Amino acid sequence: MHPVRSAIVVGGGTMGLASAWALARDGVAVTVLERFSHVHDRGSHGGLTRVIRQAYHEGESYVPLVQQADRMWMELGQRSGTTLLVRTGLLELGPADDPDFRRSIAACEQHGVAAQLWDSSELSRRWPFTVPSHWGACFTPSGGMLRVGPCFDALRSEAQAAGAAFHYGAHVREIHKRDRVGVVLDDGRTLHADAIVVTAGAWLPELLPALLPGRLQRLRRVLTWWSPPAERIDMLAQLPVWAAFDPAGFFYGFPWSDEGTTGLKLACHTTREPDAADTPIDPESVDRELHESDLAPLRRFVSERFPAATGTLAAHRVCLYTTTPSWHFLVDRDPDDARVVVAGGFSGHGFKFAPAIGTLVSDLVRDHGRAAPPAFARTRHLEG
Ligand SMILES: Cc1cc2nc3c(=O)[nH]c(=O)nc-3n(C[C@H](O)[C@H](O)[C@H](O)COP(=O)(O)OP(=O)(O)OC[C@H]3O[C@@H](n4cnc5c(N)ncnc54)[C@H](O)[C@@H]3O)c2cc1C
């Protein structure tokens, strides 16, 4: 195969921007085609902020990857003169015997991530959470939040400086795999390149239906912002990013801030018992209205565990997860055509890794002999 000199990136969201950034840096002429705009609320990156954490209950093997991404975010922030990562620390809390909570602590121990372990009384002394006596907390100072808009701006401006071209309102209808690979746009134009990177987020199954038939699900998630009484704002603005392994589900939140939307951001990643949030949706017709059923688990959590957060609803956003069966990522080549590289299925926890994933995508595009990491291989997602 010839060296790869040009690539088209389909989807200019989180992983598309990061891939374009890495490819352009590595000398590839990149064209990014994005259906909507630079930063939008219709895919998976809406909602202004994202958690970054090294206490990784999803698997300790993610820790070196998040550490690599953390360094890259920091360096990118320094070069762009913008704060991308706000290191608030991460507070995790839950029953001491909760398997995910234990995995999180084990991931820290395994990788030497600095962590302080507190019992329930120490937790309640430090932060306004009300928990039973058998709960504990793990505080990792390395955790924090990423600012989505500034992260996107910084990736795009470095990619542009390295020659990448960005086209918005460019809807790709089809990936074209013949003697040359290319894409067919909505307006009928066909564009070719040496390689195609598909980072279409929730729309991946429509673009490559044979990749993992029936294995990628799109789920609706709601982010909320709350206005607590004014006298509590200073205290809530000092909070670390936090996450709770509650028996009802995995809840998380951010300090009070005026990052785009003023308020205390609060959400639920997964509930223990199946609920409406587990019903697959179609990204074209997803319900973006807010319903009382969206708020009920959050209200319950706040009243039982975090009464200081009680307030009036200020805003909400609907955002999409694209999940694999294991909730681990997919970064691999299309088995039909090795010139097509796919990064998707980020299962609600991919943002923090973006610069590291972009680097991996660039390596796969440029080095035909390189295999995808087994942890993210397509075949893994066919199992079970
Ligand atoms: C509510 C919520 C909370 C989250 N919280 C966290 C968190 O705290 N920490 C964390 O690390 N991760 C978090 N995530 C996950 C993270 O945001 C996602 O994993 C990440 O944004 C996925 O990036 P992506 O590039 O796959 O998707 P996107 O960023 O959505 O990008 C895909 C892009 O492709 C474009 N596109 C699609 N089809 C086409 C087409 N045919 N032609 C042209 N363009 C197309 C879309 O318009 C979109 O811009 C969260 C996700 C959600 C929804």
Short mmCIF file of C-alpha atoms and ligand atoms in Angstrom, two decimals:
data_model
loop_
_atom_site.label_atom_id
_atom_site.label_comp_id
_atom_site.label_asym_id
_atom_site.label_seq_id
_atom_site.Cartn_x
_atom_site.Cartn_y
_atom_site.Cartn_z
CA MET A 1 0.00 0.00 0.00
CA HIS A 2 1.12 3.59 -0.70
CA PRO A 3 1.82 6.01 2.09
CA VAL A 4 -1.30 7.82 3.24
CA ARG A 5 -1.13 11.48 2.22
CA SER A 6 -4.79 12.47 2.50
CA ALA A 7 -7.73 11.56 4.73
CA ILE A 8 -11.38 12.53 4.99
CA VAL A 9 -12.81 12.59 8.50
CA VAL A 10 -16.57 12.04 8.60
CA GLY A 11 -17.95 13.83 11.66
CA GLY A 12 -16.29 16.86 13.23
CA GLY A 13 -17.38 16.15 16.81
CA THR A 14 -15.15 15.00 19.66
CA MET A 15 -13.27 12.15 18.02
CA GLY A 16 -13.35 13.63 14.52
CA LEU A 17 -11.68 16.82 15.70
CA ALA A 18 -9.13 14.89 17.72
CA SER A 19 -8.40 12.59 14.77
CA ALA A 20 -8.06 15.53 12.38
CA TRP A 21 -5.75 17.25 14.88
CA ALA A 22 -3.50 14.19 15.16
CA LEU A 23 -3.50 13.40 11.43
CA ALA A 24 -2.70 16.99 10.44
CA ARG A 25 0.10 17.09 13.04
CA ASP A 26 1.43 13.83 11.51
CA GLY A 27 1.58 15.36 8.04
CA VAL A 28 -1.65 14.05 6.47
CA ALA A 29 -3.81 16.43 4.40
CA VAL A 30 -7.14 16.26 6.25
CA THR A 31 -10.63 17.30 5.23
CA VAL A 32 -13.27 17.20 7.96
CA LEU A 33 -16.92 16.91 6.94
CA GLU A 34 -19.38 17.79 9.68
CA ARG A 35 -23.12 17.60 9.17
CA PHE A 36 -24.02 20.29 11.72
CA SER A 37 -21.73 22.96 13.22
CA HIS A 38 -18.58 23.29 15.31
CA VAL A 39 -19.87 22.31 18.81
CA HIS A 40 -23.57 21.45 18.83
CA ASP A 41 -26.15 19.74 21.00
CA ARG A 42 -27.46 17.09 18.63
CA GLY A 43 -24.79 14.43 19.15
CA SER A 44 -22.73 13.26 22.11
CA HIS A 45 -20.64 16.27 23.14
CA GLY A 46 -23.38 18.76 24.14
CA GLY A 47 -23.65 20.03 27.69
CA LEU A 48 -20.55 22.20 28.08
CA THR A 49 -18.40 20.13 30.43
CA ARG A 50 -17.11 16.58 30.83
CA VAL A 51 -15.59 14.66 33.73
CA ILE A 52 -11.96 13.55 33.53
CA ARG A 53 -10.93 10.97 36.12
CA GLN A 54 -8.17 8.44 36.65
CA ALA A 55 -10.17 6.44 39.20
CA TYR A 56 -11.47 4.20 36.43
CA HIS A 57 -13.95 1.55 37.52
CA GLU A 58 -14.64 0.62 33.88
CA GLY A 59 -11.21 -1.04 33.80
CA GLU A 60 -7.81 -0.23 35.21
CA SER A 61 -6.33 -0.57 31.69
CA TYR A 62 -7.93 2.81 30.86
CA VAL A 63 -5.74 4.59 33.42
CA PRO A 64 -2.56 4.93 31.29
CA LEU A 65 -4.73 6.13 28.38
CA VAL A 66 -6.45 8.78 30.48
CA GLN A 67 -3.05 9.84 31.85
CA GLN A 68 -1.76 10.24 28.29
CA ALA A 69 -4.86 12.23 27.32
CA ASP A 70 -4.57 14.37 30.47
CA ARG A 71 -1.01 15.36 29.50
CA MET A 72 -2.17 16.14 25.97
CA TRP A 73 -5.07 18.31 27.17
CA MET A 74 -2.72 20.20 29.48
CA GLU A 75 -0.13 20.78 26.75
CA LEU A 76 -2.82 21.80 24.27
CA GLY A 77 -4.24 24.21 26.83
CA GLN A 78 -0.80 25.71 27.44
CA ARG A 79 -0.13 26.16 23.73
CA SER A 80 -3.55 27.71 23.14
CA GLY A 81 -3.38 29.92 26.22
CA THR A 82 -6.76 28.58 27.42
CA THR A 83 -7.80 26.51 30.40
CA LEU A 84 -9.18 23.26 28.97
CA LEU A 85 -8.96 21.09 32.08
CA VAL A 86 -10.11 22.48 35.43
CA ARG A 87 -8.58 20.26 38.10
CA THR A 88 -11.25 20.33 40.77
CA GLY A 89 -10.37 16.85 42.06
CA LEU A 90 -12.82 13.96 41.86
CA LEU A 91 -14.85 12.75 44.81
CA GLU A 92 -16.35 9.28 44.45
CA LEU A 93 -18.70 7.91 47.07
CA GLY A 94 -20.57 4.69 47.58
CA PRO A 95 -21.12 1.63 49.74
CA ALA A 96 -17.69 0.30 50.76
CA ASP A 97 -18.51 -3.09 49.23
CA ASP A 98 -19.88 -1.78 45.93
CA PRO A 99 -17.97 -3.67 43.17
CA ASP A 100 -17.60 -0.61 40.90
CA PHE A 101 -16.45 1.58 43.77
CA ARG A 102 -13.90 -1.08 44.74
CA ARG A 103 -12.71 -1.32 41.13
CA SER A 104 -12.23 2.43 41.08
CA ILE A 105 -10.04 2.32 44.20
CA ALA A 106 -8.16 -0.71 42.83
CA ALA A 107 -7.43 1.17 39.58
CA CYS A 108 -5.84 3.96 41.64
CA GLU A 109 -3.80 1.50 43.68
CA GLN A 110 -2.63 -0.39 40.61
CA HIS A 111 -1.41 2.74 38.83
CA GLY A 112 -0.19 4.79 41.78
CA VAL A 113 -2.93 7.42 41.32
CA ALA A 114 -2.92 9.61 44.45
CA ALA A 115 -6.15 8.95 46.37
CA GLN A 116 -7.47 9.72 49.83
CA LEU A 117 -9.96 7.29 51.34
CA TRP A 118 -12.49 8.61 53.84
CA ASP A 119 -15.20 6.98 55.91
CA SER A 120 -18.75 8.32 55.91
CA SER A 121 -18.23 10.72 58.82
CA GLU A 122 -15.07 12.21 57.27
CA LEU A 123 -16.93 12.57 53.97
CA SER A 124 -19.87 14.37 55.59
CA ARG A 125 -17.49 16.57 57.56
CA ARG A 126 -15.81 17.74 54.35
CA TRP A 127 -18.65 17.83 51.82
CA PRO A 128 -22.45 18.18 51.97
CA PHE A 129 -23.34 14.56 51.19
CA THR A 130 -25.57 12.56 53.51
CA VAL A 131 -24.62 8.89 53.35
CA PRO A 132 -25.18 5.76 55.47
CA SER A 133 -22.39 4.68 57.81
CA HIS A 134 -21.27 1.79 55.56
CA TRP A 135 -20.46 4.24 52.73
CA GLY A 136 -17.02 5.64 52.06
CA ALA A 137 -15.37 8.11 49.72
CA CYS A 138 -12.32 8.19 47.51
CA PHE A 139 -10.89 11.59 46.58
CA THR A 140 -8.46 11.78 43.66
CA PRO A 141 -6.91 15.24 43.24
CA SER A 142 -6.07 14.43 39.58
CA GLY A 143 -9.76 14.44 38.58
CA GLY A 144 -11.59 17.40 37.19
CA MET A 145 -13.58 18.72 34.29
CA LEU A 146 -12.92 19.47 30.66
CA ARG A 147 -14.52 22.53 29.02
CA VAL A 148 -16.01 21.19 25.79
CA GLY A 149 -16.10 24.42 23.74
CA PRO A 150 -12.51 25.49 24.52
CA CYS A 151 -11.30 21.89 23.95
CA PHE A 152 -12.99 21.88 20.53
CA ASP A 153 -11.61 25.32 19.65
CA ALA A 154 -8.06 24.36 20.62
CA LEU A 155 -8.11 21.08 18.66
CA ARG A 156 -9.56 22.77 15.60
CA SER A 157 -7.21 25.72 15.59
CA GLU A 158 -4.10 23.50 15.85
CA ALA A 159 -5.50 21.21 13.13
CA GLN A 160 -6.17 24.22 10.90
CA ALA A 161 -2.70 25.61 11.55
CA ALA A 162 -1.34 22.24 10.37
CA GLY A 163 -3.42 22.48 7.17
CA ALA A 164 -6.69 20.67 7.99
CA ALA A 165 -9.81 21.94 6.20
CA PHE A 166 -13.21 21.95 7.92
CA HIS A 167 -16.57 21.94 6.15
CA TYR A 168 -19.78 22.41 8.13
CA GLY A 169 -23.27 21.58 6.88
CA ALA A 170 -21.55 18.74 4.96
CA HIS A 171 -23.73 15.65 5.36
CA VAL A 172 -22.10 12.41 4.24
CA ARG A 173 -24.62 9.95 2.85
CA GLU A 174 -22.37 7.06 1.97
CA ILE A 175 -18.86 5.70 2.38
CA HIS A 176 -17.58 4.61 -0.95
CA LYS A 177 -15.15 1.65 -1.03
CA ARG A 178 -13.89 1.01 -4.57
CA ASP A 179 -10.41 1.32 -6.09
CA ARG A 180 -10.26 4.64 -4.27
CA VAL A 181 -12.07 5.27 -1.02
CA GLY A 182 -14.33 8.28 -0.77
CA VAL A 183 -17.58 9.71 0.51
CA VAL A 184 -20.79 10.74 -1.19
CA LEU A 185 -22.33 13.92 0.15
CA ASP A 186 -25.97 14.86 0.43
CA ASP A 187 -25.64 17.16 -2.57
CA GLY A 188 -24.38 14.28 -4.74
CA ARG A 189 -20.70 15.23 -4.76
CA THR A 190 -18.13 12.48 -4.26
CA LEU A 191 -14.83 13.24 -2.54
CA HIS A 192 -11.86 10.88 -2.51
CA ALA A 193 -8.81 10.47 -0.28
CA ASP A 194 -6.25 7.81 0.59
CA ALA A 195 -8.11 7.00 3.83
CA ILE A 196 -11.47 7.65 5.47
CA VAL A 197 -11.95 8.07 9.20
CA VAL A 198 -15.52 7.55 10.39
CA THR A 199 -16.21 9.38 13.64
CA ALA A 200 -19.94 9.90 13.17
CA GLY A 201 -20.89 9.26 16.82
CA ALA A 202 -24.53 8.25 17.15
CA TRP A 203 -24.90 8.03 13.35
CA LEU A 204 -22.18 5.41 12.88
CA PRO A 205 -24.62 2.50 12.33
CA GLU A 206 -26.32 4.37 9.47
CA LEU A 207 -22.99 4.98 7.70
CA LEU A 208 -21.49 1.52 8.21
CA PRO A 209 -24.45 -0.82 8.82
CA ALA A 210 -22.42 -4.00 8.31
CA LEU A 211 -19.73 -3.05 10.83
CA LEU A 212 -21.44 -4.33 14.00
CA PRO A 213 -25.02 -5.12 13.02
CA GLY A 214 -27.38 -4.66 15.96
CA ARG A 215 -24.50 -4.26 18.42
CA LEU A 216 -24.39 -0.47 18.74
CA GLN A 217 -27.22 1.15 20.65
CA ARG A 218 -28.06 4.80 20.86
CA LEU A 219 -29.38 5.91 24.26
CA ARG A 220 -30.93 9.17 25.38
CA ARG A 221 -29.40 10.93 28.37
CA VAL A 222 -30.49 14.14 30.10
CA LEU A 223 -28.16 16.71 31.64
CA THR A 224 -29.67 19.18 34.11
CA TRP A 225 -28.61 22.44 35.76
CA TRP A 226 -30.14 23.60 39.04
CA SER A 227 -30.30 26.97 40.79
CA PRO A 228 -29.85 26.50 44.53
CA PRO A 229 -30.56 29.35 46.96
CA ALA A 230 -27.96 32.15 46.70
CA GLU A 231 -26.51 31.51 50.17
CA ARG A 232 -25.35 28.03 49.11
CA ILE A 233 -23.69 29.03 45.84
CA ASP A 234 -20.22 29.82 47.22
CA MET A 235 -20.05 26.47 48.96
CA LEU A 236 -21.36 24.56 45.90
CA ALA A 237 -18.88 26.39 43.65
CA GLN A 238 -16.05 24.89 45.77
CA LEU A 239 -17.18 21.29 45.18
CA PRO A 240 -14.96 18.87 43.35
CA VAL A 241 -16.47 16.97 40.45
CA TRP A 242 -18.19 14.03 42.14
CA ALA A 243 -19.75 10.67 41.31
CA ALA A 244 -21.84 8.34 43.46
CA PHE A 245 -22.19 4.58 43.17
CA ASP A 246 -25.67 4.75 44.62
CA PRO A 247 -27.81 1.59 44.87
CA ALA A 248 -30.22 3.35 42.50
CA GLY A 249 -27.57 4.13 39.87
CA PHE A 250 -24.41 6.01 38.97
CA PHE A 251 -25.02 9.74 39.56
CA TYR A 252 -22.54 12.53 39.00
CA GLY A 253 -22.24 16.27 39.13
CA PHE A 254 -20.05 19.32 38.80
CA PRO A 255 -19.38 22.33 40.99
CA TRP A 256 -21.81 25.24 40.60
CA SER A 257 -20.52 27.36 37.72
CA ASP A 258 -21.46 29.77 35.01
CA GLU A 259 -19.69 27.77 32.30
CA GLY A 260 -22.15 28.54 29.48
CA THR A 261 -25.20 27.69 31.59
CA THR A 262 -25.36 29.00 35.14
CA GLY A 263 -26.12 26.38 37.75
CA LEU A 264 -25.20 23.17 39.46
CA LYS A 265 -24.93 20.43 36.83
CA LEU A 266 -26.30 17.05 37.80
CA ALA A 267 -26.93 13.84 35.82
CA CYS A 268 -27.41 10.10 35.97
CA HIS A 269 -25.12 7.88 33.88
CA THR A 270 -26.90 4.56 34.47
CA THR A 271 -29.65 3.30 36.75
CA ARG A 272 -29.39 -0.11 38.45
CA GLU A 273 -32.93 -1.14 37.49
CA PRO A 274 -33.75 -0.92 33.77
CA ASP A 275 -35.70 2.24 32.97
CA ALA A 276 -36.72 4.38 30.00
CA ALA A 277 -33.11 5.55 29.55
CA ASP A 278 -32.22 1.99 28.48
CA THR A 279 -34.58 2.07 25.50
CA PRO A 280 -32.63 2.50 22.25
CA ILE A 281 -33.50 5.65 20.32
CA ASP A 282 -33.09 6.90 16.78
CA PRO A 283 -30.81 9.96 16.76
CA GLU A 284 -32.95 11.60 14.07
CA SER A 285 -36.13 11.53 16.13
CA VAL A 286 -34.94 11.45 19.75
CA ASP A 287 -37.22 13.21 22.20
CA ARG A 288 -35.44 16.38 23.34
CA GLU A 289 -38.19 17.52 25.71
CA LEU A 290 -37.74 17.12 29.44
CA HIS A 291 -40.13 14.84 31.33
CA GLU A 292 -40.86 14.32 34.99
CA SER A 293 -39.59 10.73 34.56
CA ASP A 294 -36.16 12.19 33.60
CA LEU A 295 -36.07 14.19 36.80
CA ALA A 296 -37.43 11.63 39.25
CA PRO A 297 -34.13 9.70 39.83
CA LEU A 298 -32.21 12.98 40.21
CA ARG A 299 -34.72 14.42 42.64
CA ARG A 300 -34.60 11.21 44.68
CA PHE A 301 -30.80 11.25 44.76
CA VAL A 302 -30.69 14.92 45.78
CA SER A 303 -33.25 14.52 48.54
CA GLU A 304 -31.57 11.40 50.00
CA ARG A 305 -27.86 12.09 49.48
CA PHE A 306 -27.27 15.69 48.50
CA PRO A 307 -29.94 17.97 50.00
CA ALA A 308 -27.64 21.00 49.64
CA ALA A 309 -28.24 20.77 45.89
CA THR A 310 -31.99 21.25 46.22
CA GLY A 311 -33.06 24.07 43.96
CA THR A 312 -35.10 25.01 40.92
CA LEU A 313 -34.41 23.57 37.51
CA ALA A 314 -32.45 26.07 35.39
CA ALA A 315 -31.78 24.19 32.13
CA HIS A 316 -31.52 20.81 30.51
CA ARG A 317 -29.90 19.23 27.44
CA VAL A 318 -30.54 15.89 25.81
CA CYS A 319 -27.36 14.12 24.75
CA LEU A 320 -26.72 10.75 23.08
CA TYR A 321 -24.68 7.75 24.12
CA THR A 322 -23.61 5.19 21.54
CA THR A 323 -22.96 2.00 23.48
CA THR A 324 -21.22 -1.23 22.58
CA PRO A 325 -22.39 -4.43 24.35
CA SER A 326 -19.53 -4.14 26.87
CA TRP A 327 -19.51 -0.32 27.04
CA HIS A 328 -15.87 -0.42 25.89
CA PHE A 329 -14.77 1.60 22.87
CA LEU A 330 -14.48 0.65 19.21
CA VAL A 331 -11.34 1.87 17.41
CA ASP A 332 -10.46 -0.34 14.48
CA ARG A 333 -10.41 -0.75 10.74
CA ASP A 334 -13.45 -1.60 8.67
CA PRO A 335 -13.05 -5.35 7.93
CA ASP A 336 -14.27 -4.71 4.35
CA ASP A 337 -11.63 -2.10 3.63
CA ALA A 338 -8.53 -1.42 5.71
CA ARG A 339 -8.39 2.15 4.38
CA VAL A 340 -11.47 2.96 6.47
CA VAL A 341 -10.76 3.51 10.18
CA VAL A 342 -13.60 3.80 12.65
CA ALA A 343 -13.71 5.33 16.15
CA GLY A 344 -17.08 5.01 17.85
CA GLY A 345 -19.14 3.37 20.57
CA PHE A 346 -17.73 5.65 23.25
CA SER A 347 -20.49 4.55 25.61
CA GLY A 348 -20.86 7.73 27.63
CA HIS A 349 -17.24 7.97 28.81
CA GLY A 350 -15.09 8.82 25.79
CA PHE A 351 -14.59 12.58 25.86
CA LYS A 352 -11.66 12.66 28.29
CA PHE A 353 -9.64 10.34 26.01
CA ALA A 354 -10.09 12.33 22.79
CA PRO A 355 -6.48 13.43 22.07
CA ALA A 356 -5.21 9.93 22.85
CA ILE A 357 -7.88 8.35 20.63
CA GLY A 358 -7.06 10.84 17.84
CA THR A 359 -3.41 9.78 18.09
CA LEU A 360 -4.39 6.12 17.90
CA VAL A 361 -6.58 6.81 14.84
CA SER A 362 -3.71 8.61 13.12
CA ASP A 363 -1.40 5.64 13.82
CA LEU A 364 -3.93 3.20 12.35
CA VAL A 365 -4.48 5.37 9.28
CA ARG A 366 -0.78 5.86 8.55
CA ASP A 367 0.56 2.42 9.49
CA HIS A 368 -1.22 -0.33 7.57
CA GLY A 369 0.60 -3.04 9.49
CA ARG A 370 -0.58 -1.82 12.86
CA ALA A 371 -3.39 -3.76 14.54
CA ALA A 372 -6.08 -2.08 16.62
CA PRO A 373 -5.55 -2.50 20.38
CA PRO A 374 -7.39 -5.73 21.35
CA ALA A 375 -9.37 -3.79 23.98
CA PHE A 376 -11.00 -1.68 21.24
CA ALA A 377 -11.07 -4.22 18.41
CA ARG A 378 -14.27 -4.74 16.44
CA THR A 379 -14.19 -8.50 16.99
CA ARG A 380 -14.37 -7.95 20.72
CA HIS A 381 -17.80 -6.41 20.28
CA LEU A 382 -19.11 -9.43 18.39
CA GLU A 383 -18.60 -11.65 21.43
CA GLY A 384 -21.27 -12.62 23.94
C1 LIG B 1 -24.86 13.15 28.69
C2 LIG B 1 -23.45 12.77 28.39
C3 LIG B 1 -22.49 12.90 29.37
C4 LIG B 1 -21.18 12.51 29.13
N1 LIG B 1 -20.25 12.68 30.11
C5 LIG B 1 -18.96 12.36 29.87
C6 LIG B 1 -17.97 12.64 30.83
O1 LIG B 1 -18.27 13.23 31.87
N2 LIG B 1 -16.68 12.30 30.56
C7 LIG B 1 -16.34 11.70 29.38
O2 LIG B 1 -15.15 11.40 29.21
N3 LIG B 1 -17.27 11.43 28.44
C8 LIG B 1 -18.55 11.75 28.65
N4 LIG B 1 -19.51 11.54 27.70
C9 LIG B 1 -19.13 10.84 26.48
C10 LIG B 1 -18.49 11.71 25.44
O3 LIG B 1 -19.06 12.99 25.40
C11 LIG B 1 -18.62 10.97 24.11
O4 LIG B 1 -18.02 9.70 24.27
C12 LIG B 1 -17.93 11.70 22.99
O5 LIG B 1 -18.42 13.01 22.85
C13 LIG B 1 -18.21 10.91 21.69
O6 LIG B 1 -17.58 11.58 20.63
P1 LIG B 1 -17.99 11.24 19.14
O7 LIG B 1 -17.01 11.96 18.29
O8 LIG B 1 -18.16 9.77 18.97
O9 LIG B 1 -19.46 11.89 18.95
P2 LIG B 1 -19.84 13.40 18.65
O10 LIG B 1 -19.03 14.33 19.47
O11 LIG B 1 -21.32 13.49 18.72
O12 LIG B 1 -19.37 13.59 17.14
C14 LIG B 1 -19.97 12.90 16.05
C15 LIG B 1 -20.14 13.94 14.97
O13 LIG B 1 -20.43 13.30 13.73
C16 LIG B 1 -21.31 14.14 13.01
N5 LIG B 1 -21.95 13.32 11.99
C17 LIG B 1 -22.74 12.24 12.20
N6 LIG B 1 -23.14 11.72 11.02
C18 LIG B 1 -22.58 12.48 10.06
C19 LIG B 1 -22.64 12.42 8.65
N7 LIG B 1 -23.34 11.47 8.02
N8 LIG B 1 -21.98 13.36 7.93
C20 LIG B 1 -21.22 14.34 8.56
N9 LIG B 1 -21.16 14.42 9.94
C21 LIG B 1 -21.82 13.50 10.65
C22 LIG B 1 -22.27 14.62 14.10
O14 LIG B 1 -22.97 15.76 13.70
C23 LIG B 1 -21.31 14.87 15.24
O15 LIG B 1 -20.85 16.21 15.26
C24 LIG B 1 -20.83 11.95 27.89
C25 LIG B 1 -21.79 11.82 26.88
C26 LIG B 1 -23.08 12.25 27.12
C27 LIG B 1 -24.11 12.12 26.04
#
